[in-house]
Amino acid sequence: MKQYDICIVGSGAGASPVAYELSRAGYRVLVLEKGPYLTEKDFTKDEIAVSRRSIYTPRLREEQHVVETYDSDGSIDRVTAAESGWNFWNGSMVGGSSNLMSGYFHRMKPVDFRLRSAFGPVAGANVVDWPISYDDMEPYFTKVEQLVGVSGRVVEHPFQERRSTKDFPFPPTWEQPISGWFDTACETLGYHSIPTPRAVLPFDALGRSGCSYSNFCGSYGCATGAKGNARAALLEKAKATGRCDILPNVFVYRLDADRQHVTAAHYFDADGRPRTVTAGTFVVAAQAIESVRLLFNSRNDFHPDGLGNANGQLGKNLIFSAGGSGQGRFEFARLNERQRFELMTRGAFVNRSLQEWYVYHQNGRAVKGGTIDFLFEHANPVSRALRELYDDDGNLLWGRKLQARLEHAFTASRIFAFEVFNDWMPTDKCFVSVDESVKDKWGVPVGKIRLYGHPQDIEVGNYLAEKAESVLRQMGAVEIESDISSAPPPNLVAGGCRFGTDPEHSVLDPNCKMHGIDNLYVSDASFMPTGGSVPYTWTIYANAFRVADAIMAALKGRETGYNNVKDS
């Protein structure tokens, strides 16, 4: 019977570094994942299946969330996901949502770790400094570059963070010619164009194949392994040690704990049978909302309000990536033959970003800004066609008018887009809990999400979007528009298990070990007090490597070989 030292709930960016490091250090590791074990051969570029029917997320009638929002009068609107279609799942499979990411990898900046000190309090928000610094995280950002595989090119700009290596370990992926147009426009405007780092291998390396430049990246699984998803980059190597077992299609619904230790994890296996596993150390990394849900659903006599909730902090300060998106259109009729040829080059990456306004000054004060990534509209033809269904006055089109509009969109123009990433202020009004009245297919209470966006999130997002629009205008795009809102992107969620030095105001200690429980760590994005103004995945990977080091330090000198999997 197998003995496990470490039991990890979840298998994404927050889980895989722990499995990788601990198994390679000689510990027996078990990874429990709710979704299936999919590999490169399972990933196709089928828009109907992937984007229209969401095959990588659970059916909402079987697994859902309750979502609450504020009306203008302050009252609460409550809907279930089954009623509204509001889907907060993303990448339910081994490797988690990292399978579906676009792979935009920006490091957090030193200032992201000390927002409170740098900018002071924000009315109505719970902004704090992180209990660790950028210097603490820098070695782990570097480790991710090397092990997960980050491609790019370092250039000097006003907000370039300190690095312990001169450049990325892999050169940039093949770049679309419009990158040159972008560089020229930025030079004219006095902006610093930045080559976007990507967690995508430009050629065969690290035991994986290089990018095939299919043009289908975000929302799709990678058919070559070039994308640095948690399974391809780390879990397969952990398995190869012979000391890491990965169980797919199992759902962990409760952790048993005495006053200071987690003693067992209970799960339903692929056939719906209840099972139990014991281990010496437990790590929860099931995605911010689901990790909090599991900890609430593990309440017992020692922890009547849920694990880690002795001070009412569990689930608090849920955050998302604030910002939005925008776009402009390049009309072929306005371009020369060479420009039209360049614009129609398919498959290559734009790979351009701006961090010119990561911190800016307005009305005599410093304001935390963010990152703008530039890209072409997604290659999905159905979604591209759907946006052409209405004319400029909002009238539904059909027949020859619709045909002409579609022909123009697909053959006579191309959409160039941007995405804005800025901080979502943590507040008392945005949090996650459980709803005892709504159960999933296993009869377990589902997560309940209360949503609220702070006004500053919108102000900063609009400021950055105006700057992005100026670049598109300089490049010659037309029909330029942007959409900044407090709508939460479900693939960029964090918080709920804030880490900190004070147990009165945090759930985890600086090593992401739960306050008051000696053998429970939380290593997904839920530890983050603030999110930085970048996509989260690189930070999650890096922190999970840091947590793995902390676990190994805690285990040093202890006897290995804990218990087993058994029927309940």
XYZ file of C-alpha atoms in Angstrom:
568
model
C 0.000 0.000 0.000
C 1.426 3.366 -1.021
C 2.544 5.820 1.588
C 2.150 9.579 1.012
C 4.037 12.395 2.649
C 2.233 15.154 0.754
C -1.381 15.270 -0.433
C -2.155 18.110 -2.854
C -5.711 19.142 -3.732
C -5.639 20.593 -7.243
C -3.073 20.304 -10.030
C -2.633 23.757 -11.587
C 0.028 26.442 -11.324
C -0.296 26.572 -7.529
C -0.006 22.811 -7.091
C 2.438 21.560 -9.694
C 5.614 23.266 -8.354
C 4.990 21.647 -4.955
C 4.527 18.216 -6.560
C 7.602 18.743 -8.732
C 9.938 19.859 -5.963
C 8.770 17.480 -3.236
C 8.789 14.377 -5.443
C 12.260 15.204 -6.742
C 13.407 15.652 -3.129
C 12.366 12.079 -2.342
C 8.955 12.582 -0.792
C 5.880 10.561 -1.791
C 3.298 12.903 -3.320
C -0.362 12.403 -4.213
C -2.182 14.911 -6.443
C -6.003 14.869 -6.417
C -7.634 16.570 -9.416
C -11.354 16.922 -10.087
C -10.992 17.054 -13.869
C -9.761 14.502 -16.418
C -6.177 13.745 -17.426
C -5.890 15.317 -20.884
C -2.682 15.482 -22.898
C -1.569 17.024 -26.180
C -3.388 14.401 -28.269
C -6.700 15.399 -26.677
C -6.473 19.081 -27.593
C -8.091 20.119 -30.867
C -8.878 23.534 -32.352
C -12.629 22.946 -32.312
C -14.342 26.260 -31.578
C -17.782 24.698 -31.178
C -16.536 22.277 -28.546
C -14.045 24.527 -26.760
C -15.569 27.991 -26.849
C -19.258 27.472 -27.526
C -19.899 24.300 -25.484
C -17.158 24.802 -22.860
C -16.029 21.170 -22.758
C -13.243 21.977 -20.297
C -15.575 23.183 -17.553
C -18.276 21.330 -15.584
C -21.931 21.382 -16.583
C -23.534 24.185 -14.613
C -26.565 22.097 -13.747
C -24.185 19.691 -11.963
C -21.606 22.091 -10.523
C -22.195 25.790 -10.141
C -21.818 28.851 -7.973
C -24.240 31.317 -6.462
C -23.432 34.862 -7.558
C -24.488 37.996 -5.684
C -24.176 41.563 -6.957
C -25.117 44.973 -5.593
C -28.035 46.906 -7.023
C -27.784 50.686 -7.280
C -29.742 51.029 -4.006
C -27.321 48.721 -2.197
C -29.623 45.715 -2.106
C -28.274 42.313 -3.151
C -29.226 40.468 -6.331
C -28.773 36.711 -6.041
C -28.684 34.246 -8.949
C -27.410 30.734 -9.418
C -25.058 29.970 -12.283
C -27.528 27.405 -13.603
C -30.062 30.227 -13.995
C -27.747 32.938 -15.271
C -25.049 30.974 -17.113
C -22.450 32.894 -15.103
C -19.499 30.514 -15.267
C -16.588 30.872 -12.853
C -14.990 27.555 -13.807
C -11.881 27.630 -15.960
C -9.866 24.605 -17.001
C -11.186 21.670 -14.990
C -8.475 19.138 -15.887
C -5.006 18.040 -14.795
C -2.918 21.195 -15.023
C -5.971 23.376 -14.367
C -6.529 26.672 -16.093
C -2.852 26.923 -17.062
C -3.829 24.659 -19.974
C -6.029 27.420 -21.380
C -3.959 30.524 -20.667
C -2.588 32.764 -23.382
C 0.742 32.722 -21.585
C 1.278 36.454 -21.127
C 3.952 36.377 -18.426
C 4.866 39.639 -16.707
C 6.623 39.698 -13.361
C 5.088 41.716 -10.567
C 7.085 44.872 -9.834
C 8.718 45.730 -6.488
C 6.037 48.371 -5.922
C 3.304 45.702 -6.151
C 4.567 44.227 -2.886
C 4.139 47.488 -0.962
C 1.040 49.214 -2.282
C 0.010 50.521 1.128
C 3.430 52.009 1.847
C 3.839 53.471 -1.637
C 0.373 54.941 -2.205
C -1.262 55.092 1.219
C -4.742 53.889 2.151
C -7.621 53.889 -0.325
C -11.022 54.761 1.108
C -13.271 51.707 1.171
C -10.448 49.301 0.327
C -8.290 46.929 2.386
C -4.943 47.608 0.728
C -1.951 46.161 2.587
C 1.713 45.475 1.888
C 2.706 41.899 1.201
C 4.640 40.239 4.057
C 7.417 39.425 1.584
C 9.295 41.591 -0.917
C 10.110 41.395 -4.601
C 13.628 40.338 -3.630
C 12.178 37.326 -1.805
C 10.305 36.296 -4.946
C 12.916 37.123 -7.575
C 14.749 33.760 -7.430
C 11.432 31.981 -7.937
C 10.419 34.153 -10.896
C 13.764 33.124 -12.400
C 13.148 29.449 -11.630
C 9.814 29.606 -13.465
C 11.512 31.124 -16.493
C 13.888 28.186 -16.626
C 11.620 25.265 -15.687
C 8.242 26.268 -17.115
C 9.899 28.015 -20.035
C 9.468 31.739 -20.644
C 10.458 33.303 -23.954
C 11.087 36.974 -24.580
C 13.635 39.739 -24.749
C 14.514 42.119 -21.929
C 14.608 45.803 -22.881
C 15.171 48.778 -20.659
C 12.114 50.825 -19.739
C 11.124 53.001 -16.778
C 9.504 50.150 -14.857
C 11.812 47.267 -15.743
C 12.119 45.192 -12.563
C 15.435 43.988 -11.170
C 16.616 40.634 -12.545
C 19.274 38.149 -11.444
C 19.734 37.013 -15.051
C 20.427 39.207 -18.041
C 17.712 37.896 -20.325
C 15.054 35.224 -20.725
C 16.266 31.654 -21.277
C 14.387 31.437 -24.592
C 14.208 33.998 -27.433
C 10.840 35.459 -28.450
C 8.374 33.421 -30.444
C 7.885 34.285 -34.112
C 6.561 37.845 -34.206
C 3.872 39.220 -36.454
C 5.045 42.128 -38.677
C 2.560 44.465 -37.021
C 4.934 44.458 -34.046
C 7.149 46.757 -36.126
C 4.208 49.089 -36.797
C 3.562 49.152 -33.066
C 7.199 49.938 -32.236
C 7.218 52.826 -34.715
C 3.994 54.288 -33.324
C 5.292 54.083 -29.760
C 8.583 55.704 -30.721
C 6.667 58.596 -32.297
C 4.554 58.986 -29.172
C 7.539 58.708 -26.851
C 6.403 55.402 -25.312
C 8.585 52.400 -24.503
C 7.420 49.357 -26.474
C 8.068 46.130 -24.536
C 8.395 42.648 -26.097
C 5.804 40.589 -24.195
C 7.286 37.620 -22.310
C 5.342 34.436 -23.094
C 5.197 31.052 -21.394
C 5.498 29.513 -24.854
C 8.545 27.685 -26.202
C 9.656 28.953 -29.631
C 11.366 25.623 -30.386
C 11.743 22.122 -28.946
C 13.163 22.324 -25.426
C 12.661 21.080 -21.859
C 11.446 17.738 -23.220
C 8.539 19.440 -25.005
C 7.825 20.426 -28.584
C 8.002 24.013 -29.738
C 5.073 26.158 -30.846
C 3.283 25.178 -34.077
C 1.869 28.720 -34.497
C -1.665 27.490 -35.027
C -3.077 30.888 -33.966
C -5.298 29.212 -31.344
C -3.733 29.721 -27.921
C -5.942 31.384 -25.301
C -8.919 29.214 -24.246
C -7.413 26.188 -26.057
C -5.230 23.367 -24.812
C -1.798 23.201 -26.431
C -1.397 20.351 -28.923
C 2.412 20.524 -28.933
C 3.267 21.112 -25.271
C 4.916 24.436 -26.102
C 2.668 26.314 -23.701
C 3.972 26.156 -20.139
C 0.963 24.507 -18.585
C 1.372 22.819 -15.219
C 0.972 19.268 -16.523
C 3.382 19.457 -19.458
C 5.981 21.583 -17.684
C 6.059 20.073 -14.207
C 3.628 17.271 -13.370
C 4.851 14.906 -16.076
C 8.371 15.305 -14.661
C 7.080 14.766 -11.138
C 5.411 11.526 -12.286
C 8.628 10.410 -13.911
C 10.322 10.319 -10.504
C 8.074 7.392 -9.584
C 7.157 9.196 -6.368
C 4.191 11.279 -7.559
C 0.757 9.784 -8.202
C -1.910 11.866 -9.923
C -5.548 10.838 -9.500
C -7.841 12.577 -12.031
C -11.649 12.706 -11.863
C -11.735 12.813 -8.054
C -13.445 15.522 -6.025
C -12.168 16.449 -2.554
C -15.114 17.617 -0.479
C -13.781 17.783 3.099
C -10.607 17.877 5.156
C -10.580 16.357 8.642
C -8.609 18.271 11.249
C -7.976 18.241 14.962
C -7.020 21.416 16.748
C -3.630 21.838 15.027
C -3.363 19.253 12.241
C -5.219 18.133 9.155
C -5.554 14.380 9.455
C -7.328 13.253 6.270
C -8.840 14.337 2.978
C -12.185 12.876 1.870
C -13.000 12.614 -1.820
C -15.321 10.939 -4.292
C -13.467 8.836 -6.827
C -14.239 8.575 -10.541
C -17.070 6.110 -9.810
C -18.589 8.311 -7.123
C -17.355 6.160 -4.249
C -16.231 7.955 -1.069
C -12.533 7.592 -0.321
C -10.127 8.874 2.303
C -6.424 9.621 2.162
C -4.084 10.497 4.995
C -0.721 12.189 4.684
C 1.793 14.112 6.722
C 1.264 17.445 4.983
C -1.691 18.762 2.991
C -1.628 21.448 0.321
C -4.807 23.072 -1.019
C -4.550 24.593 -4.506
C -7.977 24.136 -6.037
C -8.388 27.720 -7.393
C -9.200 30.670 -5.130
C -12.978 30.211 -4.971
C -12.921 26.421 -4.662
C -10.128 26.364 -2.091
C -12.118 28.679 0.158
C -15.214 26.557 -0.403
C -13.352 23.395 0.679
C -12.061 25.102 3.831
C -15.561 26.311 4.754
C -17.023 22.857 4.098
C -14.373 21.326 6.418
C -15.781 22.981 9.537
C -15.856 20.764 12.650
C -15.943 21.045 16.437
C -12.361 22.369 16.542
C -12.967 24.795 13.702
C -16.702 25.596 13.791
C -16.473 28.379 11.198
C -14.201 26.549 8.784
C -10.479 25.856 8.651
C -8.443 29.040 8.960
C -11.464 31.113 9.920
C -10.927 31.637 13.624
C -10.824 35.391 13.014
C -13.435 35.595 10.277
C -10.924 36.205 7.480
C -11.599 33.152 5.310
C -13.066 34.162 1.960
C -12.505 37.873 2.526
C -10.831 40.250 0.063
C -11.606 38.265 -3.064
C -10.003 40.022 -6.010
C -9.913 39.752 -9.782
C -7.818 41.448 -12.409
C -9.387 44.836 -13.057
C -9.387 46.586 -16.407
C -10.974 45.546 -19.661
C -10.235 45.545 -23.347
C -10.452 47.586 -26.510
C -9.815 47.400 -30.220
C -9.405 49.184 -33.518
C -9.797 48.071 -37.121
C -7.250 48.215 -39.928
C -8.992 48.713 -43.270
C -7.121 47.128 -46.156
C -8.312 49.916 -48.467
C -6.162 52.357 -46.458
C -3.016 50.193 -46.705
C -0.467 49.551 -49.414
C 0.179 46.082 -50.807
C 3.097 45.336 -48.473
C 1.111 46.392 -45.418
C -1.856 44.240 -46.450
C 0.475 41.250 -46.889
C 2.036 41.817 -43.465
C -1.326 42.223 -41.781
C -2.555 38.901 -43.151
C 0.447 36.943 -41.842
C -1.206 34.251 -39.717
C -0.006 32.348 -36.697
C 2.705 34.685 -35.430
C 2.441 36.467 -32.079
C 2.117 40.238 -31.682
C 4.177 40.114 -28.471
C 3.958 43.765 -27.525
C 3.027 45.451 -24.246
C 3.165 48.819 -22.538
C 3.954 49.442 -18.883
C 4.590 53.142 -19.410
C 1.974 54.034 -16.787
C 2.645 51.347 -14.193
C 2.795 54.328 -11.821
C 1.574 57.706 -13.048
C 0.778 61.073 -11.530
C -2.617 62.700 -11.637
C -3.980 65.673 -9.701
C -0.761 65.938 -7.763
C -0.670 62.355 -6.537
C 0.984 59.109 -7.557
C -1.459 56.511 -8.879
C -0.833 52.813 -9.352
C -1.483 52.057 -13.027
C -0.897 48.830 -14.882
C -0.047 46.827 -17.974
C -1.494 46.908 -21.492
C -1.024 43.870 -23.741
C -1.679 44.099 -27.482
C -2.902 41.281 -29.702
C -5.055 40.452 -32.683
C -8.657 39.492 -32.105
C -9.026 35.794 -31.316
C -8.947 33.548 -34.371
C -12.296 31.952 -33.466
C -14.440 32.501 -36.610
C -17.830 32.055 -34.921
C -17.202 34.782 -32.365
C -15.739 37.038 -35.046
C -18.863 36.545 -37.130
C -21.227 37.145 -34.220
C -19.810 40.618 -33.593
C -20.884 41.544 -37.143
C -24.571 40.723 -36.623
C -25.553 44.335 -35.940
C -24.968 47.537 -37.878
C -23.513 50.696 -36.363
C -26.984 51.756 -35.147
C -27.607 48.448 -33.390
C -29.977 47.014 -35.986
C -29.878 43.251 -36.567
C -28.586 42.391 -40.044
C -29.444 39.464 -42.286
C -29.355 38.501 -45.975
C -27.009 40.358 -48.332
C -26.255 43.128 -45.827
C -24.963 40.593 -43.329
C -23.107 38.728 -46.072
C -21.338 41.927 -47.146
C -20.435 42.816 -43.592
C -18.974 39.360 -42.943
C -16.997 39.452 -46.188
C -15.544 42.804 -45.208
C -14.639 41.617 -41.716
C -12.893 38.461 -42.871
C -11.226 39.577 -46.097
C -10.901 43.363 -46.129
C -9.969 44.347 -42.572
C -8.418 43.026 -39.388
C -9.084 43.843 -35.739
C -6.155 44.805 -33.508
C -6.987 44.654 -29.818
C -5.611 45.390 -26.362
C -6.191 44.158 -22.822
C -5.756 46.312 -19.723
C -4.591 44.835 -16.410
C -4.750 46.935 -13.261
C -5.335 46.304 -9.554
C -8.756 45.218 -8.295
C -9.008 46.877 -4.889
C -9.666 44.342 -2.097
C -12.741 45.367 -0.102
C -15.148 44.067 2.523
C -17.819 43.970 -0.189
C -16.192 41.339 -2.425
C -15.788 37.881 -0.903
C -16.578 34.184 -1.233
C -18.470 31.901 1.158
C -20.710 28.834 0.736
C -24.433 28.607 0.098
C -25.989 25.805 2.161
C -29.192 25.885 0.109
C -27.569 24.975 -3.220
C -25.708 21.684 -3.599
C -23.621 20.205 -6.406
C -24.080 16.738 -7.902
C -22.297 15.204 -4.891
C -24.631 16.964 -2.438
C -21.938 19.403 -1.267
C -22.772 23.118 -0.647
C -21.506 25.298 -3.489
C -19.422 28.440 -3.360
C -21.197 31.794 -3.115
C -19.453 34.776 -4.688
C -20.283 38.365 -3.705
C -19.002 40.763 -6.362
C -18.021 44.398 -6.039
C -15.649 46.587 -8.019
C -14.121 49.642 -6.343
C -14.511 52.943 -8.305
C -10.731 53.354 -8.460
C -10.501 50.159 -10.537
C -12.591 51.799 -13.258
C -10.771 55.134 -13.103
C -7.368 53.534 -13.589
C -8.666 51.181 -16.282
C -10.104 54.064 -18.278
C -6.870 56.037 -17.979
C -4.883 53.119 -19.394
C -7.435 52.407 -22.118
C -7.169 56.021 -23.342
C -3.402 55.567 -23.649
C -3.853 52.303 -25.557
C -6.331 53.956 -27.913
C -3.770 56.665 -28.668
C -1.366 53.985 -29.913
C -4.005 52.429 -32.180
C -4.828 55.872 -33.525
C -1.158 56.551 -34.257
C -0.929 53.215 -36.069
C -3.796 54.206 -38.379
C -6.587 52.053 -36.970
C -10.218 53.180 -37.219
C -13.397 52.288 -35.299
C -11.382 52.485 -32.068
C -13.276 51.666 -28.891
C -12.726 50.239 -25.428
C -14.777 48.678 -22.664
C -13.631 49.112 -19.066
C -15.959 47.766 -16.392
C -16.105 46.062 -13.018
C -17.123 42.770 -14.644
C -14.824 40.133 -13.091
C -12.771 37.941 -15.442
C -13.379 34.408 -14.083
C -9.947 33.238 -15.248
C -8.147 35.881 -13.165
C -9.369 35.395 -9.591
C -7.316 35.563 -6.394
C -7.579 36.271 -2.675
C -9.845 34.732 -0.061
C -6.949 33.232 1.961
C -4.820 36.353 2.377
C -1.319 35.758 3.750
C 0.270 37.996 6.371
C 2.051 38.154 9.685
C -1.025 39.015 11.780
C -3.506 36.130 12.319
C -6.177 38.699 13.178
C -6.176 39.935 9.585
C -4.938 37.008 7.508
C -5.565 33.304 6.962
C -2.024 32.201 6.101
C 1.397 33.042 7.427
C 4.112 34.440 5.102
C 4.998 30.878 4.000
C 1.331 30.227 3.094
C 0.930 27.815 6.022
C -2.443 28.227 7.691
C -2.310 30.136 10.966
C -2.829 27.688 13.820
C -2.601 24.492 11.747
C 0.854 22.988 11.468
C 0.548 20.867 8.314
C -1.819 22.724 5.967
C -0.615 25.040 3.188
C -2.596 26.930 0.548
C -0.568 27.590 -2.591
C -2.941 28.830 -5.287
C -3.799 32.479 -5.991
C -5.970 32.753 -2.896
C -2.918 33.817 -0.838
C -2.604 37.137 -2.710
C -3.575 40.296 -0.737
C -3.379 42.336 -3.936
C -2.901 41.122 -7.454
C -0.411 43.439 -9.069
C -1.181 44.895 -12.447
C -0.224 41.819 -14.436
C -1.835 38.441 -15.227
C -1.467 36.174 -12.184
C -0.065 32.881 -13.476
C 3.660 33.644 -13.240
C 3.228 34.902 -9.679
C 1.262 31.774 -8.717
C 3.935 29.489 -10.141
C 6.736 31.433 -8.437
C 5.050 31.529 -5.059
C 4.252 27.807 -5.203
C 7.971 27.094 -5.723
C 8.627 29.273 -2.666
C 6.013 27.345 -0.668
C 7.623 24.067 -1.749
C 10.913 25.255 -0.248
C 9.109 26.198 2.971
C 7.482 22.749 3.181
C 10.796 20.998 2.620
C 12.396 23.125 5.325
C 9.572 22.205 7.698
C 9.890 18.510 6.857
C 13.639 18.403 7.219
C 14.607 15.717 9.669
C 11.111 14.277 9.905
C 10.427 10.662 9.098
C 8.700 10.168 5.734
C 6.166 7.546 4.794
C 2.679 8.410 5.897
C -0.502 6.595 5.189
C -2.696 5.579 2.367
C -5.868 5.686 0.325
C -8.815 3.670 1.611
C -12.590 3.354 1.437
C -14.504 5.533 3.874
